């Protein structure tokens, strides 16, 4: 870093508006610090970094890693529109990151500018370590001038639909060639009934070979580029599922509109690797839109490597995903 960066960062805001309003959602609190106008207008929101309440430590197992992977909805990343008084501001994009990871950055400097302009950090926010805080930066589209604001100006936040992940870690045995019924209690205390219609071994290598041999996938690419791509794909697959081994495919239905996430026990005990996740949402060959219980069929493939004679596989229904409806929040 050089002083030229600091000089440029300090000159990058033409105008700022301190808002300083706190919000409560359940037992979690958030704070709208303010807006800043530079090359583009941005709104800054602070809140709890929900992956952990303690300083972060490297995960030693996939279970630890997956517990903290997208468990909570990033509330303010889903904002679509902000209304300040009568002015409607469209959110063009947003990012969220632990506050400690922003240091040093323009985001930290703009918080300093808010303080200079009279921003009063609320007591509950002062008590939190930066490692336990997240900063959301919302880009406001087409704004050339910040709207006027006073403490009495009403603010309305319009949230779009979001996908929320809820942990379960419910043990389940998946038996190749057998169906079963599965029930669990959701975060609202309601019983959810699901039907696993099929458990099968998936020949990932056979599917991959067919995909790589399809000339339509490589149309327009010169041969000298295609071969390295193929080699990279096959190398990644070898790490996940050595040739001669199989993955596990599931088809299921749910009474509620939910997507399920399964992992094998062996995967959850394993050390984290850089080759990617332990489960992918992939087609297992079914073309049916409706299952035998009259519900939409969903499919997933667990990337755990299994021998061709695998039968009963210890696993977990690790989490489920729900889609929220758009909603509005008044500040």
mmCIF file of C-alpha atoms in Angstrom:
data_model
loop_
_atom_site.group_PDB
_atom_site.id
_atom_site.type_symbol
_atom_site.label_atom_id
_atom_site.label_comp_id
_atom_site.label_asym_id
_atom_site.label_seq_id
_atom_site.Cartn_x
_atom_site.Cartn_y
_atom_site.Cartn_z
ATOM 1 C CA UNK A 1 0.000 0.000 0.000
ATOM 2 C CA UNK A 2 1.138 3.553 -0.797
ATOM 3 C CA UNK A 3 0.044 7.025 0.312
ATOM 4 C CA UNK A 4 -1.343 7.644 -3.169
ATOM 5 C CA UNK A 5 -4.078 5.102 -2.361
ATOM 6 C CA UNK A 6 -4.929 6.987 0.847
ATOM 7 C CA UNK A 7 -5.039 10.336 -0.990
ATOM 8 C CA UNK A 8 -7.323 8.927 -3.662
ATOM 9 C CA UNK A 9 -9.588 7.220 -1.131
ATOM 10 C CA UNK A 10 -10.027 10.442 0.836
ATOM 11 C CA UNK A 11 -10.977 12.363 -2.326
ATOM 12 C CA UNK A 12 -13.418 9.736 -3.593
ATOM 13 C CA UNK A 13 -16.593 10.991 -1.834
ATOM 14 C CA UNK A 14 -18.275 14.126 -3.107
ATOM 15 C CA UNK A 15 -21.084 13.985 -0.563
ATOM 16 C CA UNK A 16 -22.208 11.928 2.430
ATOM 17 C CA UNK A 17 -25.422 11.541 4.432
ATOM 18 C CA UNK A 18 -25.361 10.229 7.992
ATOM 19 C CA UNK A 19 -28.449 8.130 8.762
ATOM 20 C CA UNK A 20 -27.573 6.355 12.014
ATOM 21 C CA UNK A 21 -30.712 4.216 12.319
ATOM 22 C CA UNK A 22 -30.811 0.807 14.026
ATOM 23 C CA UNK A 23 -33.170 -2.055 13.135
ATOM 24 C CA UNK A 24 -34.214 -5.202 14.967
ATOM 25 C CA UNK A 25 -34.974 -8.547 13.325
ATOM 26 C CA UNK A 26 -35.744 -11.194 15.918
ATOM 27 C CA UNK A 27 -32.810 -11.242 18.333
ATOM 28 C CA UNK A 28 -30.405 -9.621 15.836
ATOM 29 C CA UNK A 29 -29.739 -5.911 15.409
ATOM 30 C CA UNK A 30 -28.548 -3.988 12.367
ATOM 31 C CA UNK A 31 -27.505 -0.394 11.799
ATOM 32 C CA UNK A 32 -27.743 1.845 8.724
ATOM 33 C CA UNK A 33 -24.684 4.097 9.019
ATOM 34 C CA UNK A 34 -25.287 6.326 6.003
ATOM 35 C CA UNK A 35 -24.844 7.012 2.299
ATOM 36 C CA UNK A 36 -21.829 8.234 0.360
ATOM 37 C CA UNK A 37 -21.576 9.583 -3.187
ATOM 38 C CA UNK A 38 -18.411 9.140 -5.221
ATOM 39 C CA UNK A 39 -18.280 7.694 -8.706
ATOM 40 C CA UNK A 40 -21.452 5.922 -7.583
ATOM 41 C CA UNK A 41 -23.804 6.186 -4.612
ATOM 42 C CA UNK A 42 -23.621 3.595 -1.853
ATOM 43 C CA UNK A 43 -25.516 2.768 1.323
ATOM 44 C CA UNK A 44 -23.659 1.164 4.241
ATOM 45 C CA UNK A 45 -25.284 -1.241 6.721
ATOM 46 C CA UNK A 46 -23.608 -2.923 9.703
ATOM 47 C CA UNK A 47 -24.794 -6.078 11.427
ATOM 48 C CA UNK A 48 -23.723 -9.338 13.082
ATOM 49 C CA UNK A 49 -21.330 -11.595 11.239
ATOM 50 C CA UNK A 50 -23.394 -14.736 11.718
ATOM 51 C CA UNK A 51 -20.955 -17.413 10.599
ATOM 52 C CA UNK A 52 -19.569 -17.393 14.142
ATOM 53 C CA UNK A 53 -19.841 -15.349 17.313
ATOM 54 C CA UNK A 54 -16.149 -15.892 18.074
ATOM 55 C CA UNK A 55 -12.941 -15.031 16.209
ATOM 56 C CA UNK A 56 -12.782 -17.289 13.167
ATOM 57 C CA UNK A 57 -10.657 -20.439 13.187
ATOM 58 C CA UNK A 58 -9.852 -22.721 10.249
ATOM 59 C CA UNK A 59 -12.268 -25.626 9.878
ATOM 60 C CA UNK A 60 -10.660 -29.010 10.553
ATOM 61 C CA UNK A 61 -13.503 -31.140 9.188
ATOM 62 C CA UNK A 62 -16.073 -30.780 6.434
ATOM 63 C CA UNK A 63 -18.775 -30.717 9.113
ATOM 64 C CA UNK A 64 -17.252 -27.583 10.641
ATOM 65 C CA UNK A 65 -16.848 -26.020 7.205
ATOM 66 C CA UNK A 66 -20.372 -26.810 6.023
ATOM 67 C CA UNK A 67 -21.962 -25.611 9.263
ATOM 68 C CA UNK A 68 -20.658 -22.139 8.539
ATOM 69 C CA UNK A 69 -21.287 -22.214 4.785
ATOM 70 C CA UNK A 70 -24.274 -20.030 3.988
ATOM 71 C CA UNK A 71 -26.198 -21.010 7.103
ATOM 72 C CA UNK A 72 -27.872 -17.633 7.459
ATOM 73 C CA UNK A 73 -29.525 -15.394 4.913
ATOM 74 C CA UNK A 74 -27.516 -12.258 4.173
ATOM 75 C CA UNK A 75 -30.465 -10.006 5.024
ATOM 76 C CA UNK A 76 -29.386 -6.780 3.371
ATOM 77 C CA UNK A 77 -27.790 -8.342 0.304
ATOM 78 C CA UNK A 78 -31.347 -9.011 -0.845
ATOM 79 C CA UNK A 79 -32.509 -5.381 -0.834
ATOM 80 C CA UNK A 80 -34.107 -4.339 -4.116
ATOM 81 C CA UNK A 81 -35.225 -0.795 -3.356
ATOM 82 C CA UNK A 82 -34.760 1.892 -0.708
ATOM 83 C CA UNK A 83 -37.293 4.694 -0.309
ATOM 84 C CA UNK A 84 -36.036 7.796 1.526
ATOM 85 C CA UNK A 85 -38.919 10.194 1.943
ATOM 86 C CA UNK A 86 -40.522 10.240 -1.504
ATOM 87 C CA UNK A 87 -37.304 9.325 -3.343
ATOM 88 C CA UNK A 88 -37.007 5.757 -4.650
ATOM 89 C CA UNK A 89 -33.465 4.372 -4.915
ATOM 90 C CA UNK A 90 -32.881 1.174 -6.869
ATOM 91 C CA UNK A 91 -30.218 -1.208 -5.549
ATOM 92 C CA UNK A 92 -27.999 -2.242 -8.449
ATOM 93 C CA UNK A 93 -25.684 -4.575 -6.565
ATOM 94 C CA UNK A 94 -24.488 -5.440 -3.088
ATOM 95 C CA UNK A 95 -21.613 -7.074 -1.239
ATOM 96 C CA UNK A 96 -21.171 -8.302 2.321
ATOM 97 C CA UNK A 97 -17.971 -9.057 4.183
ATOM 98 C CA UNK A 98 -16.737 -9.260 7.793
ATOM 99 C CA UNK A 99 -15.801 -5.744 8.866
ATOM 100 C CA UNK A 100 -12.313 -6.820 9.956
ATOM 101 C CA UNK A 101 -11.636 -7.996 6.378
ATOM 102 C CA UNK A 102 -12.271 -4.456 5.099
ATOM 103 C CA UNK A 103 -9.310 -3.011 7.001
ATOM 104 C CA UNK A 104 -7.716 -1.045 5.475
ATOM 105 C CA UNK A 105 -10.185 -0.078 2.773
ATOM 106 C CA UNK A 106 -12.366 2.740 1.471
ATOM 107 C CA UNK A 107 -15.285 1.245 3.403
ATOM 108 C CA UNK A 108 -13.492 1.787 6.705
ATOM 109 C CA UNK A 109 -12.512 5.311 5.663
ATOM 110 C CA UNK A 110 -16.112 6.205 4.807
ATOM 111 C CA UNK A 111 -17.176 5.055 8.283
ATOM 112 C CA UNK A 112 -14.566 7.479 9.629
ATOM 113 C CA UNK A 113 -16.084 10.228 7.458
ATOM 114 C CA UNK A 114 -19.516 9.420 8.902
ATOM 115 C CA UNK A 115 -18.046 9.888 12.386
ATOM 116 C CA UNK A 116 -16.585 13.247 11.390
ATOM 117 C CA UNK A 117 -19.996 14.253 10.045
ATOM 118 C CA UNK A 118 -21.722 13.505 13.341
ATOM 119 C CA UNK A 119 -22.529 9.795 13.209
ATOM 120 C CA UNK A 120 -23.093 8.498 16.743
ATOM 121 C CA UNK A 121 -22.292 4.795 17.011
ATOM 122 C CA UNK A 122 -24.975 3.178 19.205
ATOM 123 C CA UNK A 123 -23.840 1.534 22.432
ATOM 124 C CA UNK A 124 -24.701 -2.025 21.359
ATOM 125 C CA UNK A 125 -22.550 -1.617 18.249
ATOM 126 C CA UNK A 126 -19.583 -0.173 20.159
ATOM 127 C CA UNK A 127 -19.411 -3.282 22.331
ATOM 128 C CA UNK A 128 -18.954 -5.703 19.425
ATOM 129 C CA UNK A 129 -15.544 -6.735 18.125
ATOM 130 C CA UNK A 130 -15.028 -6.110 14.409
ATOM 131 C CA UNK A 131 -14.547 -9.851 13.885
ATOM 132 C CA UNK A 132 -18.184 -10.278 14.901
ATOM 133 C CA UNK A 133 -19.516 -7.569 12.556
ATOM 134 C CA UNK A 134 -20.369 -7.596 8.869
ATOM 135 C CA UNK A 135 -20.523 -4.587 6.547
ATOM 136 C CA UNK A 136 -22.982 -4.597 3.654
ATOM 137 C CA UNK A 137 -22.287 -2.158 0.819
ATOM 138 C CA UNK A 138 -25.299 -1.456 -1.428
ATOM 139 C CA UNK A 139 -24.765 0.244 -4.790
ATOM 140 C CA UNK A 140 -27.582 2.641 -5.701
ATOM 141 C CA UNK A 141 -28.273 2.819 -9.431
ATOM 142 C CA UNK A 142 -28.440 6.044 -11.419
ATOM 143 C CA UNK A 143 -27.910 8.418 -8.492
ATOM 144 C CA UNK A 144 -26.176 11.720 -9.281
ATOM 145 C CA UNK A 145 -27.206 13.497 -6.091
ATOM 146 C CA UNK A 146 -27.967 12.077 -2.647
ATOM 147 C CA UNK A 147 -31.531 12.691 -1.450
ATOM 148 C CA UNK A 148 -32.050 15.082 1.463
ATOM 149 C CA UNK A 149 -32.334 13.407 4.837
ATOM 150 C CA UNK A 150 -33.209 14.424 8.390
ATOM 151 C CA UNK A 151 -33.785 12.166 11.432
ATOM 152 C CA UNK A 152 -37.548 12.513 10.793
ATOM 153 C CA UNK A 153 -37.365 11.363 7.160
ATOM 154 C CA UNK A 154 -39.139 7.992 6.760
ATOM 155 C CA UNK A 155 -37.161 5.124 5.235
ATOM 156 C CA UNK A 156 -38.676 2.036 3.657
ATOM 157 C CA UNK A 157 -36.582 -0.971 2.643
ATOM 158 C CA UNK A 158 -37.931 -3.439 0.090
ATOM 159 C CA UNK A 159 -36.380 -6.904 0.338
ATOM 160 C CA UNK A 160 -36.503 -9.308 -2.584
ATOM 161 C CA UNK A 161 -37.053 -13.053 -2.384
ATOM 162 C CA UNK A 162 -34.078 -14.872 -0.840
ATOM 163 C CA UNK A 163 -32.951 -18.429 -0.248
ATOM 164 C CA UNK A 164 -32.454 -19.278 3.430
ATOM 165 C CA UNK A 165 -30.510 -22.300 4.677
ATOM 166 C CA UNK A 166 -31.479 -24.071 7.906
ATOM 167 C CA UNK A 167 -29.232 -26.678 9.517
ATOM 168 C CA UNK A 168 -30.661 -30.058 10.546
ATOM 169 C CA UNK A 169 -27.797 -32.616 10.781
ATOM 170 C CA UNK A 170 -30.379 -35.396 10.970
ATOM 171 C CA UNK A 171 -28.878 -38.927 10.649
ATOM 172 C CA UNK A 172 -30.353 -41.014 7.857
ATOM 173 C CA UNK A 173 -29.360 -44.268 6.155
ATOM 174 C CA UNK A 174 -29.641 -44.168 2.376
ATOM 175 C CA UNK A 175 -30.042 -47.649 0.912
ATOM 176 C CA UNK A 176 -29.346 -48.210 -2.775
ATOM 177 C CA UNK A 177 -32.459 -49.427 -4.596
ATOM 178 C CA UNK A 178 -34.841 -48.621 -1.743
ATOM 179 C CA UNK A 179 -37.292 -45.785 -1.091
ATOM 180 C CA UNK A 180 -38.215 -44.402 2.296
ATOM 181 C CA UNK A 181 -40.209 -41.687 4.072
ATOM 182 C CA UNK A 182 -38.371 -39.016 6.008
ATOM 183 C CA UNK A 183 -39.782 -36.470 8.475
ATOM 184 C CA UNK A 184 -38.209 -33.589 10.381
ATOM 185 C CA UNK A 185 -39.237 -30.543 12.377
ATOM 186 C CA UNK A 186 -38.556 -27.226 10.650
ATOM 187 C CA UNK A 187 -37.476 -23.925 12.216
ATOM 188 C CA UNK A 188 -41.121 -22.991 12.834
ATOM 189 C CA UNK A 189 -41.777 -26.185 14.811
ATOM 190 C CA UNK A 190 -43.836 -27.744 12.006
ATOM 191 C CA UNK A 191 -43.411 -31.334 10.815
ATOM 192 C CA UNK A 192 -42.142 -31.689 7.251
ATOM 193 C CA UNK A 193 -42.703 -34.998 5.455
ATOM 194 C CA UNK A 194 -40.470 -35.965 2.534
ATOM 195 C CA UNK A 195 -40.331 -39.028 0.310
ATOM 196 C CA UNK A 196 -37.051 -40.436 -0.991
ATOM 197 C CA UNK A 197 -38.274 -42.196 -4.124
ATOM 198 C CA UNK A 198 -34.975 -43.507 -5.375
ATOM 199 C CA UNK A 199 -31.385 -44.061 -4.223
ATOM 200 C CA UNK A 200 -28.958 -45.135 -6.920
ATOM 201 C CA UNK A 201 -25.259 -45.356 -7.703
ATOM 202 C CA UNK A 202 -24.264 -42.771 -10.286
ATOM 203 C CA UNK A 203 -21.483 -43.514 -12.765
ATOM 204 C CA UNK A 204 -19.908 -40.051 -12.764
ATOM 205 C CA UNK A 205 -17.114 -41.184 -15.077
ATOM 206 C CA UNK A 206 -19.535 -42.553 -17.644
ATOM 207 C CA UNK A 207 -21.550 -39.338 -17.601
ATOM 208 C CA UNK A 208 -18.414 -37.215 -17.768
ATOM 209 C CA UNK A 209 -16.954 -39.211 -20.653
ATOM 210 C CA UNK A 210 -20.176 -38.775 -22.625
ATOM 211 C CA UNK A 211 -20.217 -35.055 -21.894
ATOM 212 C CA UNK A 212 -16.587 -34.526 -22.896
ATOM 213 C CA UNK A 213 -17.061 -36.476 -26.141
ATOM 214 C CA UNK A 214 -19.997 -34.296 -27.205
ATOM 215 C CA UNK A 215 -18.579 -32.086 -30.008
ATOM 216 C CA UNK A 216 -21.328 -29.485 -29.505
ATOM 217 C CA UNK A 217 -19.804 -28.533 -26.144
ATOM 218 C CA UNK A 218 -16.552 -27.481 -27.782
ATOM 219 C CA UNK A 219 -17.905 -25.745 -30.851
ATOM 220 C CA UNK A 220 -15.874 -22.661 -31.676
ATOM 221 C CA UNK A 221 -12.904 -23.556 -29.485
ATOM 222 C CA UNK A 222 -9.562 -24.497 -31.059
ATOM 223 C CA UNK A 223 -8.302 -28.014 -30.194
ATOM 224 C CA UNK A 224 -5.285 -26.638 -28.308
ATOM 225 C CA UNK A 225 -7.685 -24.999 -25.819
ATOM 226 C CA UNK A 226 -10.097 -27.914 -25.519
ATOM 227 C CA UNK A 227 -7.590 -30.520 -24.358
ATOM 228 C CA UNK A 228 -6.321 -28.595 -21.269
ATOM 229 C CA UNK A 229 -9.938 -27.943 -20.240
ATOM 230 C CA UNK A 230 -10.789 -31.631 -20.486
ATOM 231 C CA UNK A 231 -7.682 -32.599 -18.526
ATOM 232 C CA UNK A 232 -8.566 -30.136 -15.763
ATOM 233 C CA UNK A 233 -12.119 -31.480 -15.486
ATOM 234 C CA UNK A 234 -10.933 -35.083 -15.323
ATOM 235 C CA UNK A 235 -8.274 -34.241 -12.729
ATOM 236 C CA UNK A 236 -10.895 -32.607 -10.490
ATOM 237 C CA UNK A 237 -13.189 -35.609 -10.880
ATOM 238 C CA UNK A 238 -10.355 -37.989 -10.000
ATOM 239 C CA UNK A 239 -9.924 -36.204 -6.668
ATOM 240 C CA UNK A 240 -13.621 -36.443 -5.874
ATOM 241 C CA UNK A 241 -14.441 -39.869 -7.285
ATOM 242 C CA UNK A 242 -11.595 -42.079 -8.561
ATOM 243 C CA UNK A 243 -12.345 -44.051 -11.715
ATOM 244 C CA UNK A 244 -14.174 -47.270 -10.875
ATOM 245 C CA UNK A 245 -16.014 -45.648 -7.946
ATOM 246 C CA UNK A 246 -19.550 -44.256 -7.935
ATOM 247 C CA UNK A 247 -21.465 -41.320 -6.464
ATOM 248 C CA UNK A 248 -24.865 -41.528 -4.785
ATOM 249 C CA UNK A 249 -27.934 -40.079 -6.492
ATOM 250 C CA UNK A 250 -31.255 -39.244 -4.838
ATOM 251 C CA UNK A 251 -34.719 -38.354 -6.057
ATOM 252 C CA UNK A 252 -37.160 -36.978 -3.520
ATOM 253 C CA UNK A 253 -40.415 -35.091 -2.977
ATOM 254 C CA UNK A 254 -41.354 -32.731 -0.109
ATOM 255 C CA UNK A 255 -44.765 -31.691 1.169
ATOM 256 C CA UNK A 256 -43.384 -28.159 1.584
ATOM 257 C CA UNK A 257 -41.531 -26.213 -1.111
ATOM 258 C CA UNK A 258 -38.055 -27.011 0.180
ATOM 259 C CA UNK A 259 -34.754 -28.231 -1.240
ATOM 260 C CA UNK A 260 -32.783 -30.761 0.815
ATOM 261 C CA UNK A 261 -29.021 -31.038 1.256
ATOM 262 C CA UNK A 262 -27.516 -34.442 2.064
ATOM 263 C CA UNK A 263 -23.932 -35.393 2.951
ATOM 264 C CA UNK A 264 -22.494 -38.789 3.794
ATOM 265 C CA UNK A 265 -21.039 -39.321 7.263
ATOM 266 C CA UNK A 266 -17.676 -40.111 5.684
ATOM 267 C CA UNK A 267 -17.620 -36.775 3.876
ATOM 268 C CA UNK A 268 -18.500 -34.827 7.036
ATOM 269 C CA UNK A 269 -15.639 -36.502 8.922
ATOM 270 C CA UNK A 270 -13.110 -35.745 6.199
ATOM 271 C CA UNK A 271 -10.722 -32.786 6.138
ATOM 272 C CA UNK A 272 -11.670 -29.799 3.949
ATOM 273 C CA UNK A 273 -10.174 -29.798 0.476
ATOM 274 C CA UNK A 274 -10.033 -27.238 -2.305
ATOM 275 C CA UNK A 275 -11.801 -29.353 -4.913
ATOM 276 C CA UNK A 276 -15.254 -28.005 -4.038
ATOM 277 C CA UNK A 277 -18.354 -29.011 -2.166
ATOM 278 C CA UNK A 278 -19.370 -32.492 -1.093
ATOM 279 C CA UNK A 279 -22.764 -32.326 -2.776
ATOM 280 C CA UNK A 280 -24.057 -30.958 -6.057
ATOM 281 C CA UNK A 281 -27.595 -30.431 -7.277
ATOM 282 C CA UNK A 282 -27.456 -32.483 -10.460
ATOM 283 C CA UNK A 283 -29.862 -34.418 -12.582
ATOM 284 C CA UNK A 284 -29.827 -38.165 -11.931
ATOM 285 C CA UNK A 285 -31.575 -38.969 -15.170
ATOM 286 C CA UNK A 286 -35.227 -38.502 -14.218
ATOM 287 C CA UNK A 287 -37.402 -36.479 -16.589
ATOM 288 C CA UNK A 288 -40.482 -36.594 -14.348
ATOM 289 C CA UNK A 289 -41.816 -33.266 -13.123
ATOM 290 C CA UNK A 290 -44.242 -34.868 -10.654
ATOM 291 C CA UNK A 291 -43.489 -37.825 -8.388
ATOM 292 C CA UNK A 292 -45.698 -40.694 -7.201
ATOM 293 C CA UNK A 293 -46.977 -38.543 -4.319
ATOM 294 C CA UNK A 294 -48.141 -35.806 -6.681
ATOM 295 C CA UNK A 295 -45.323 -33.434 -5.688
ATOM 296 C CA UNK A 296 -42.445 -31.887 -7.678
ATOM 297 C CA UNK A 297 -39.433 -34.195 -7.957
ATOM 298 C CA UNK A 298 -36.031 -32.883 -6.962
ATOM 299 C CA UNK A 299 -32.703 -34.626 -7.459
ATOM 300 C CA UNK A 300 -29.242 -34.337 -5.987
ATOM 301 C CA UNK A 301 -25.953 -36.190 -6.249
ATOM 302 C CA UNK A 302 -23.601 -36.704 -3.306
ATOM 303 C CA UNK A 303 -20.029 -36.639 -4.532
ATOM 304 C CA UNK A 304 -18.786 -39.206 -2.058
ATOM 305 C CA UNK A 305 -16.865 -42.026 -3.766
ATOM 306 C CA UNK A 306 -18.525 -45.430 -3.241
ATOM 307 C CA UNK A 307 -17.607 -48.929 -4.454
ATOM 308 C CA UNK A 308 -19.916 -50.542 -7.049
ATOM 309 C CA UNK A 309 -21.328 -52.959 -4.432
ATOM 310 C CA UNK A 310 -22.292 -50.227 -1.927
ATOM 311 C CA UNK A 311 -25.679 -50.789 -0.346
ATOM 312 C CA UNK A 312 -26.474 -48.966 2.936
ATOM 313 C CA UNK A 313 -24.765 -45.579 3.198
ATOM 314 C CA UNK A 314 -24.708 -43.683 6.540
ATOM 315 C CA UNK A 315 -25.574 -40.069 5.780
ATOM 316 C CA UNK A 316 -27.236 -36.947 7.151
ATOM 317 C CA UNK A 317 -29.988 -34.692 5.997
ATOM 318 C CA UNK A 318 -27.664 -31.809 6.724
ATOM 319 C CA UNK A 319 -29.820 -28.800 5.856
ATOM 320 C CA UNK A 320 -32.830 -27.596 3.960
ATOM 321 C CA UNK A 321 -33.400 -24.459 1.884
ATOM 322 C CA UNK A 322 -36.534 -22.355 1.688
ATOM 323 C CA UNK A 323 -37.417 -19.454 -0.583
ATOM 324 C CA UNK A 324 -38.715 -16.360 1.228
ATOM 325 C CA UNK A 325 -41.303 -13.973 -0.177
ATOM 326 C CA UNK A 326 -40.500 -10.298 -0.890
ATOM 327 C CA UNK A 327 -41.210 -8.053 2.087
ATOM 328 C CA UNK A 328 -40.910 -4.470 3.270
ATOM 329 C CA UNK A 329 -39.305 -2.984 6.357
ATOM 330 C CA UNK A 330 -39.880 0.509 7.779
ATOM 331 C CA UNK A 331 -37.009 2.228 9.569
#
